[in-house]
Short mmCIF file of N, CA and C in Angstrom, two decimals:
data_model
loop_
_atom_site.label_atom_id
_atom_site.label_comp_id
_atom_site.label_asym_id
_atom_site.label_seq_id
_atom_site.Cartn_x
_atom_site.Cartn_y
_atom_site.Cartn_z
N MET A 869 -15.32 -24.46 63.44
CA MET A 869 -14.55 -25.06 64.51
C MET A 869 -13.82 -26.27 63.94
N THR A 870 -12.55 -26.40 64.23
CA THR A 870 -11.75 -27.54 63.84
C THR A 870 -11.46 -28.34 65.08
N THR A 871 -11.66 -29.65 65.04
CA THR A 871 -11.37 -30.50 66.18
C THR A 871 -10.32 -31.51 65.77
N VAL A 872 -9.26 -31.60 66.53
CA VAL A 872 -8.17 -32.53 66.29
C VAL A 872 -7.82 -33.14 67.62
N GLY A 873 -7.50 -34.41 67.64
CA GLY A 873 -7.11 -35.00 68.90
C GLY A 873 -6.12 -36.13 68.73
N TYR A 874 -5.23 -36.27 69.67
CA TYR A 874 -4.36 -37.43 69.74
C TYR A 874 -3.68 -37.49 71.09
N ALA A 875 -3.26 -38.69 71.44
CA ALA A 875 -2.53 -38.88 72.69
C ALA A 875 -1.06 -38.60 72.46
N ALA A 876 -0.32 -38.38 73.52
CA ALA A 876 1.11 -38.07 73.39
C ALA A 876 1.84 -39.21 72.69
N PRO A 877 2.70 -38.91 71.71
CA PRO A 877 3.42 -39.95 70.98
C PRO A 877 4.45 -40.65 71.86
N ALA A 878 4.78 -41.88 71.46
CA ALA A 878 5.69 -42.68 72.26
C ALA A 878 7.13 -42.61 71.80
N LEU A 879 7.38 -42.33 70.54
CA LEU A 879 8.73 -42.35 70.00
C LEU A 879 9.03 -41.05 69.28
N ALA A 880 10.29 -40.75 69.14
CA ALA A 880 10.71 -39.54 68.44
C ALA A 880 11.11 -39.87 67.02
N ARG A 881 11.38 -38.85 66.22
CA ARG A 881 11.82 -39.06 64.85
C ARG A 881 13.16 -39.78 64.84
N PRO A 882 13.46 -40.46 63.73
CA PRO A 882 14.75 -41.15 63.64
C PRO A 882 15.90 -40.17 63.88
N GLY A 883 16.90 -40.62 64.61
CA GLY A 883 18.08 -39.80 64.86
C GLY A 883 17.95 -38.91 66.09
N ALA A 884 16.81 -38.90 66.74
CA ALA A 884 16.62 -38.10 67.94
C ALA A 884 16.36 -39.05 69.11
N THR A 885 16.54 -38.55 70.32
CA THR A 885 16.20 -39.37 71.47
C THR A 885 14.69 -39.51 71.54
N ALA A 886 14.23 -40.56 72.20
CA ALA A 886 12.79 -40.84 72.26
C ALA A 886 12.00 -39.69 72.86
N SER A 887 12.60 -38.97 73.79
CA SER A 887 11.85 -37.90 74.45
C SER A 887 11.99 -36.54 73.78
N GLN A 888 12.86 -36.39 72.81
CA GLN A 888 13.12 -35.08 72.25
C GLN A 888 11.88 -34.41 71.67
N TRP A 889 11.08 -35.13 70.88
CA TRP A 889 9.91 -34.50 70.25
C TRP A 889 8.59 -35.08 70.78
N ARG A 890 8.66 -35.96 71.74
CA ARG A 890 7.47 -36.65 72.23
C ARG A 890 6.34 -35.70 72.58
N ASN A 891 6.62 -34.70 73.35
CA ASN A 891 5.59 -33.76 73.81
C ASN A 891 5.85 -32.35 73.30
N ASP A 892 6.54 -32.26 72.18
CA ASP A 892 6.90 -30.94 71.66
C ASP A 892 6.66 -30.85 70.15
N PRO A 893 5.39 -30.90 69.72
CA PRO A 893 5.14 -30.77 68.28
C PRO A 893 5.60 -29.43 67.72
N THR A 894 5.57 -28.37 68.54
CA THR A 894 6.03 -27.06 68.07
C THR A 894 7.53 -27.10 67.77
N GLY A 895 8.30 -27.66 68.66
CA GLY A 895 9.73 -27.81 68.42
C GLY A 895 10.01 -28.71 67.23
N TRP A 896 9.23 -29.77 67.09
CA TRP A 896 9.37 -30.68 65.96
C TRP A 896 9.14 -29.92 64.65
N ILE A 897 8.11 -29.08 64.60
CA ILE A 897 7.81 -28.31 63.39
C ILE A 897 8.97 -27.37 63.06
N ARG A 898 9.51 -26.70 64.07
CA ARG A 898 10.62 -25.78 63.83
C ARG A 898 11.85 -26.51 63.30
N HIS A 899 12.17 -27.65 63.91
CA HIS A 899 13.41 -28.34 63.56
C HIS A 899 13.27 -29.30 62.39
N ARG A 900 12.14 -29.96 62.28
CA ARG A 900 11.97 -30.99 61.25
C ARG A 900 11.41 -30.41 59.95
N LEU A 901 10.48 -29.45 60.07
CA LEU A 901 9.85 -28.86 58.89
C LEU A 901 10.35 -27.45 58.60
N HIS A 902 11.15 -26.90 59.50
CA HIS A 902 11.67 -25.53 59.36
C HIS A 902 10.52 -24.54 59.27
N GLY A 903 9.46 -24.82 60.03
CA GLY A 903 8.28 -23.97 60.02
C GLY A 903 8.25 -23.01 61.19
N HIS A 904 7.43 -21.98 61.06
CA HIS A 904 7.24 -20.99 62.12
C HIS A 904 5.86 -21.22 62.73
N VAL A 905 5.82 -21.32 64.03
CA VAL A 905 4.56 -21.52 64.75
C VAL A 905 4.30 -20.27 65.59
N TRP A 906 3.18 -19.60 65.34
CA TRP A 906 2.87 -18.44 66.17
C TRP A 906 2.18 -18.90 67.45
N SER A 907 2.04 -18.01 68.41
CA SER A 907 1.66 -18.38 69.78
C SER A 907 0.36 -19.17 69.86
N LYS A 908 -0.68 -18.76 69.17
CA LYS A 908 -1.96 -19.47 69.25
C LYS A 908 -1.85 -20.87 68.65
N GLN A 909 -1.11 -21.02 67.55
CA GLN A 909 -0.89 -22.34 66.98
C GLN A 909 -0.14 -23.22 67.98
N GLY A 910 0.83 -22.64 68.67
CA GLY A 910 1.56 -23.37 69.70
C GLY A 910 0.64 -23.82 70.83
N GLU A 911 -0.32 -22.97 71.19
CA GLU A 911 -1.29 -23.35 72.22
C GLU A 911 -2.13 -24.54 71.77
N ILE A 912 -2.56 -24.51 70.51
CA ILE A 912 -3.34 -25.62 69.97
C ILE A 912 -2.52 -26.91 70.00
N LEU A 913 -1.30 -26.83 69.49
CA LEU A 913 -0.44 -28.02 69.46
C LEU A 913 -0.14 -28.53 70.87
N GLY A 914 0.07 -27.62 71.81
CA GLY A 914 0.29 -28.02 73.20
C GLY A 914 -0.94 -28.70 73.79
N SER A 915 -2.10 -28.20 73.43
CA SER A 915 -3.34 -28.80 73.91
C SER A 915 -3.50 -30.22 73.39
N LEU A 916 -3.04 -30.47 72.17
CA LEU A 916 -3.13 -31.82 71.62
C LEU A 916 -2.30 -32.81 72.43
N VAL A 917 -1.19 -32.35 72.96
CA VAL A 917 -0.34 -33.20 73.79
C VAL A 917 -1.00 -33.42 75.16
N ASP A 918 -1.60 -32.37 75.70
CA ASP A 918 -2.14 -32.42 77.07
C ASP A 918 -3.55 -32.99 77.19
N HIS A 919 -4.31 -32.99 76.09
CA HIS A 919 -5.72 -33.40 76.15
C HIS A 919 -6.06 -34.38 75.04
N ARG A 920 -6.99 -35.25 75.31
CA ARG A 920 -7.44 -36.22 74.31
C ARG A 920 -8.18 -35.55 73.15
N ARG A 921 -8.90 -34.47 73.43
CA ARG A 921 -9.63 -33.74 72.39
C ARG A 921 -9.33 -32.24 72.53
N THR A 922 -9.26 -31.58 71.38
CA THR A 922 -9.04 -30.14 71.36
C THR A 922 -9.99 -29.54 70.34
N ALA A 923 -10.74 -28.55 70.73
CA ALA A 923 -11.63 -27.83 69.82
C ALA A 923 -11.11 -26.39 69.69
N VAL A 924 -11.11 -25.88 68.45
CA VAL A 924 -10.58 -24.55 68.19
C VAL A 924 -11.68 -23.72 67.54
N ARG A 925 -12.07 -22.67 68.20
CA ARG A 925 -13.07 -21.76 67.66
C ARG A 925 -12.36 -20.50 67.21
N SER A 926 -12.54 -20.15 65.93
CA SER A 926 -11.88 -18.94 65.43
C SER A 926 -12.47 -18.57 64.08
N SER A 927 -11.94 -17.51 63.53
CA SER A 927 -12.39 -17.05 62.21
C SER A 927 -11.68 -17.83 61.12
N HIS A 928 -12.01 -17.51 59.88
CA HIS A 928 -11.38 -18.17 58.73
C HIS A 928 -10.00 -17.58 58.46
N GLY A 929 -9.13 -18.42 57.91
CA GLY A 929 -7.86 -17.95 57.38
C GLY A 929 -6.79 -17.60 58.38
N ILE A 930 -6.84 -18.20 59.58
CA ILE A 930 -5.81 -17.86 60.57
C ILE A 930 -4.81 -18.99 60.80
N GLY A 931 -4.97 -20.11 60.10
CA GLY A 931 -3.97 -21.18 60.20
C GLY A 931 -4.41 -22.45 60.89
N LYS A 932 -5.72 -22.65 61.08
CA LYS A 932 -6.18 -23.88 61.72
C LYS A 932 -5.85 -25.11 60.87
N SER A 933 -6.06 -25.03 59.57
CA SER A 933 -5.79 -26.18 58.70
C SER A 933 -4.30 -26.46 58.64
N TRP A 934 -3.48 -25.42 58.58
CA TRP A 934 -2.02 -25.60 58.60
C TRP A 934 -1.60 -26.28 59.89
N THR A 935 -2.16 -25.84 61.01
CA THR A 935 -1.82 -26.41 62.30
C THR A 935 -2.25 -27.87 62.37
N ALA A 936 -3.44 -28.18 61.91
CA ALA A 936 -3.91 -29.57 61.89
C ALA A 936 -3.02 -30.43 61.01
N ALA A 937 -2.59 -29.91 59.87
CA ALA A 937 -1.70 -30.66 58.98
C ALA A 937 -0.36 -30.94 59.66
N GLN A 938 0.18 -29.95 60.36
CA GLN A 938 1.46 -30.15 61.05
C GLN A 938 1.31 -31.20 62.15
N ALA A 939 0.16 -31.18 62.82
CA ALA A 939 -0.09 -32.19 63.86
C ALA A 939 -0.12 -33.59 63.25
N CYS A 940 -0.73 -33.72 62.07
CA CYS A 940 -0.77 -35.02 61.39
C CYS A 940 0.63 -35.48 61.00
N LEU A 941 1.42 -34.58 60.43
CA LEU A 941 2.79 -34.91 60.03
C LEU A 941 3.62 -35.33 61.24
N HIS A 942 3.51 -34.56 62.31
CA HIS A 942 4.22 -34.87 63.56
C HIS A 942 3.84 -36.25 64.06
N TRP A 943 2.55 -36.52 64.11
CA TRP A 943 2.03 -37.77 64.66
C TRP A 943 2.63 -39.00 63.96
N ILE A 944 2.63 -38.96 62.63
CA ILE A 944 3.17 -40.09 61.88
C ILE A 944 4.69 -40.16 62.00
N ASP A 945 5.35 -39.03 61.98
CA ASP A 945 6.82 -39.03 62.00
C ASP A 945 7.39 -39.52 63.33
N VAL A 946 6.69 -39.34 64.43
CA VAL A 946 7.25 -39.72 65.72
C VAL A 946 6.89 -41.14 66.15
N HIS A 947 6.20 -41.88 65.29
CA HIS A 947 5.85 -43.27 65.59
C HIS A 947 6.44 -44.21 64.54
N PRO A 948 6.79 -45.43 64.93
CA PRO A 948 7.27 -46.39 63.94
C PRO A 948 6.18 -46.69 62.92
N PRO A 949 6.55 -46.88 61.65
CA PRO A 949 5.55 -47.19 60.62
C PRO A 949 4.68 -48.38 61.02
N GLY A 950 3.40 -48.21 60.81
CA GLY A 950 2.46 -49.27 61.12
C GLY A 950 1.84 -49.20 62.50
N THR A 951 2.38 -48.34 63.38
CA THR A 951 1.82 -48.24 64.73
C THR A 951 0.89 -47.05 64.90
N ALA A 952 0.94 -46.09 63.97
CA ALA A 952 0.12 -44.89 64.07
C ALA A 952 -0.68 -44.69 62.79
N MET A 953 -1.80 -44.00 62.91
CA MET A 953 -2.66 -43.74 61.75
C MET A 953 -3.27 -42.36 61.92
N VAL A 954 -3.38 -41.64 60.81
CA VAL A 954 -4.09 -40.36 60.76
C VAL A 954 -5.28 -40.57 59.82
N VAL A 955 -6.47 -40.30 60.33
CA VAL A 955 -7.68 -40.35 59.52
C VAL A 955 -8.36 -39.00 59.70
N SER A 956 -8.60 -38.31 58.59
CA SER A 956 -9.21 -36.99 58.69
C SER A 956 -10.50 -36.95 57.89
N THR A 957 -11.36 -36.03 58.29
CA THR A 957 -12.59 -35.79 57.56
C THR A 957 -12.96 -34.32 57.69
N ALA A 958 -13.93 -33.91 56.91
CA ALA A 958 -14.43 -32.54 56.94
C ALA A 958 -15.85 -32.57 56.38
N PRO A 959 -16.57 -31.46 56.48
CA PRO A 959 -17.95 -31.44 55.97
C PRO A 959 -18.06 -31.71 54.46
N THR A 960 -17.03 -31.36 53.67
CA THR A 960 -17.07 -31.61 52.23
C THR A 960 -15.78 -32.27 51.78
N TYR A 961 -15.85 -32.99 50.67
CA TYR A 961 -14.64 -33.61 50.12
C TYR A 961 -13.63 -32.55 49.73
N ASP A 962 -14.09 -31.42 49.17
CA ASP A 962 -13.16 -30.36 48.79
C ASP A 962 -12.36 -29.85 49.98
N GLN A 963 -12.98 -29.78 51.15
CA GLN A 963 -12.25 -29.35 52.34
C GLN A 963 -11.21 -30.39 52.75
N VAL A 964 -11.55 -31.66 52.63
CA VAL A 964 -10.58 -32.73 52.95
C VAL A 964 -9.41 -32.65 51.99
N HIS A 965 -9.70 -32.64 50.69
CA HIS A 965 -8.68 -32.77 49.65
C HIS A 965 -7.90 -31.47 49.41
N ALA A 966 -8.61 -30.38 49.19
CA ALA A 966 -7.97 -29.14 48.74
C ALA A 966 -7.50 -28.26 49.89
N VAL A 967 -7.92 -28.56 51.10
CA VAL A 967 -7.48 -27.74 52.22
C VAL A 967 -6.52 -28.54 53.11
N LEU A 968 -7.04 -29.48 53.90
CA LEU A 968 -6.18 -30.17 54.86
C LEU A 968 -5.10 -31.01 54.18
N TRP A 969 -5.47 -31.85 53.22
CA TRP A 969 -4.46 -32.74 52.63
C TRP A 969 -3.51 -31.99 51.70
N GLU A 970 -3.92 -30.86 51.19
CA GLU A 970 -2.96 -30.03 50.44
C GLU A 970 -1.90 -29.48 51.39
N GLU A 971 -2.31 -29.10 52.60
CA GLU A 971 -1.36 -28.65 53.62
C GLU A 971 -0.46 -29.79 54.07
N ILE A 972 -1.01 -30.98 54.21
CA ILE A 972 -0.21 -32.14 54.60
C ILE A 972 0.82 -32.45 53.51
N ARG A 973 0.38 -32.44 52.25
CA ARG A 973 1.32 -32.69 51.14
C ARG A 973 2.42 -31.64 51.11
N ALA A 974 2.07 -30.38 51.30
CA ALA A 974 3.07 -29.30 51.28
C ALA A 974 4.07 -29.47 52.42
N GLY A 975 3.60 -29.79 53.61
CA GLY A 975 4.50 -30.00 54.73
C GLY A 975 5.40 -31.20 54.52
N HIS A 976 4.86 -32.25 53.94
CA HIS A 976 5.64 -33.46 53.67
C HIS A 976 6.75 -33.16 52.66
N ARG A 977 6.42 -32.39 51.62
CA ARG A 977 7.43 -32.02 50.61
C ARG A 977 8.51 -31.13 51.21
N GLY A 978 8.14 -30.26 52.14
CA GLY A 978 9.07 -29.29 52.67
C GLY A 978 9.88 -29.75 53.86
N GLY A 979 9.59 -30.93 54.38
CA GLY A 979 10.27 -31.41 55.57
C GLY A 979 11.61 -32.05 55.27
N ASP A 980 12.30 -32.39 56.32
CA ASP A 980 13.58 -33.09 56.22
C ASP A 980 13.33 -34.58 56.00
N SER A 981 13.09 -34.95 54.75
CA SER A 981 12.94 -36.36 54.39
C SER A 981 11.93 -37.09 55.26
N LEU A 982 10.72 -36.57 55.31
CA LEU A 982 9.67 -37.27 56.04
C LEU A 982 9.40 -38.60 55.35
N PRO A 983 8.99 -39.60 56.11
CA PRO A 983 8.86 -40.94 55.53
C PRO A 983 7.68 -41.07 54.57
N GLY A 984 7.82 -42.00 53.63
CA GLY A 984 6.72 -42.38 52.77
C GLY A 984 6.39 -41.39 51.69
N ALA A 985 5.21 -41.61 51.11
CA ALA A 985 4.70 -40.78 50.01
C ALA A 985 3.23 -40.51 50.24
N ILE A 986 2.81 -39.31 49.85
CA ILE A 986 1.42 -38.92 49.95
C ILE A 986 0.88 -38.74 48.54
N THR A 987 -0.20 -39.44 48.25
CA THR A 987 -0.78 -39.43 46.91
C THR A 987 -1.82 -38.33 46.76
N LEU A 988 -2.21 -38.09 45.53
CA LEU A 988 -3.23 -37.08 45.27
C LEU A 988 -4.62 -37.54 45.68
N ASP A 989 -4.78 -38.82 46.02
CA ASP A 989 -6.08 -39.27 46.52
C ASP A 989 -6.10 -39.30 48.06
N ASP A 990 -5.22 -38.49 48.65
CA ASP A 990 -5.21 -38.25 50.09
C ASP A 990 -4.91 -39.51 50.92
N ARG A 991 -3.91 -40.23 50.47
CA ARG A 991 -3.44 -41.40 51.21
C ARG A 991 -1.94 -41.26 51.43
N TRP A 992 -1.50 -41.59 52.63
CA TRP A 992 -0.09 -41.53 52.99
C TRP A 992 0.35 -42.96 53.28
N LYS A 993 1.34 -43.40 52.54
CA LYS A 993 1.88 -44.74 52.73
C LYS A 993 3.37 -44.67 53.01
N ILE A 994 3.82 -45.50 53.90
CA ILE A 994 5.24 -45.72 54.14
C ILE A 994 5.48 -47.15 53.68
N GLY A 995 6.16 -47.30 52.55
CA GLY A 995 6.26 -48.62 51.93
C GLY A 995 4.86 -49.05 51.52
N ASP A 996 4.46 -50.22 51.98
CA ASP A 996 3.10 -50.68 51.66
C ASP A 996 2.15 -50.52 52.84
N ILE A 997 2.55 -49.73 53.85
CA ILE A 997 1.73 -49.53 55.05
C ILE A 997 0.98 -48.21 54.94
N LEU A 998 -0.34 -48.27 55.00
CA LEU A 998 -1.16 -47.06 55.01
C LEU A 998 -1.08 -46.44 56.39
N VAL A 999 -0.62 -45.18 56.46
CA VAL A 999 -0.48 -44.49 57.74
C VAL A 999 -1.37 -43.25 57.84
N GLY A 1000 -2.00 -42.85 56.74
CA GLY A 1000 -2.87 -41.69 56.79
C GLY A 1000 -3.83 -41.67 55.62
N MET A 1001 -5.01 -41.08 55.86
CA MET A 1001 -5.98 -40.95 54.79
C MET A 1001 -6.99 -39.86 55.11
N GLY A 1002 -7.46 -39.21 54.06
CA GLY A 1002 -8.52 -38.22 54.18
C GLY A 1002 -9.78 -38.79 53.56
N ARG A 1003 -10.90 -38.64 54.25
CA ARG A 1003 -12.16 -39.21 53.77
C ARG A 1003 -13.32 -38.24 53.99
N LYS A 1004 -14.29 -38.35 53.11
CA LYS A 1004 -15.57 -37.68 53.31
C LYS A 1004 -16.64 -38.75 53.09
N PRO A 1005 -16.99 -39.48 54.14
CA PRO A 1005 -18.02 -40.50 53.98
C PRO A 1005 -19.39 -39.86 53.80
N ALA A 1006 -20.33 -40.68 53.43
CA ALA A 1006 -21.70 -40.20 53.28
C ALA A 1006 -22.19 -39.62 54.60
N ASP A 1007 -22.97 -38.56 54.50
CA ASP A 1007 -23.55 -37.96 55.70
C ASP A 1007 -24.36 -39.00 56.46
N TYR A 1008 -24.30 -38.93 57.76
CA TYR A 1008 -25.06 -39.79 58.66
C TYR A 1008 -24.68 -41.27 58.56
N ASN A 1009 -23.48 -41.56 58.09
CA ASN A 1009 -23.00 -42.94 58.05
C ASN A 1009 -22.23 -43.20 59.33
N GLU A 1010 -22.91 -43.77 60.31
CA GLU A 1010 -22.30 -43.98 61.62
C GLU A 1010 -21.20 -45.04 61.62
N HIS A 1011 -21.08 -45.82 60.55
CA HIS A 1011 -20.07 -46.87 60.47
C HIS A 1011 -18.86 -46.48 59.62
N ALA A 1012 -18.81 -45.24 59.18
CA ALA A 1012 -17.80 -44.82 58.20
C ALA A 1012 -16.36 -45.00 58.66
N PHE A 1013 -16.10 -44.90 59.94
CA PHE A 1013 -14.72 -44.97 60.42
C PHE A 1013 -14.45 -46.22 61.27
N GLN A 1014 -15.40 -47.12 61.32
CA GLN A 1014 -15.18 -48.33 62.09
C GLN A 1014 -14.11 -49.20 61.43
N GLY A 1015 -13.32 -49.85 62.24
CA GLY A 1015 -12.30 -50.77 61.73
C GLY A 1015 -11.00 -50.10 61.33
N ILE A 1016 -10.93 -48.78 61.38
CA ILE A 1016 -9.70 -48.07 61.04
C ILE A 1016 -9.03 -47.71 62.36
N HIS A 1017 -7.95 -48.42 62.67
CA HIS A 1017 -7.29 -48.16 63.94
C HIS A 1017 -5.85 -48.66 63.91
N ARG A 1018 -5.08 -48.12 64.78
CA ARG A 1018 -3.71 -48.52 65.04
C ARG A 1018 -3.47 -48.33 66.54
N ARG A 1019 -2.30 -48.70 66.99
CA ARG A 1019 -1.99 -48.50 68.40
C ARG A 1019 -2.06 -47.02 68.77
N TYR A 1020 -1.56 -46.16 67.87
CA TYR A 1020 -1.59 -44.71 68.09
C TYR A 1020 -2.43 -44.06 67.01
#
């Protein structure tokens, strides 16, 4: 099961009206990343806009990680630098690095000049502002994500 959540973004990508991509991550993916979203992925992305939390139960290899990566790219792109943050985790470091963040890096490379740079240590910076990171903290570390926050 993959769980991803975020509230509806407040701003659109540069050059678009504020409302154009606010509640339309599927449209954003088509136009900004030139990607294809199949119906179930669209349902997941729509649920992220409509609900604070979304859980996806499915088999392996159907595009959950790709969808989560697109949601991360969308989230950062539709907010001004420094106001939004993506923090991801998974049961193993290999899943964080070689699965989700590899998809994020691929989407970032393939998009229409998405902002910033994503490093091989799973950090996304726009200038000197950290806007995204992948982590695998120690198991049972209840403080692992404290203090990491932004407005969005």
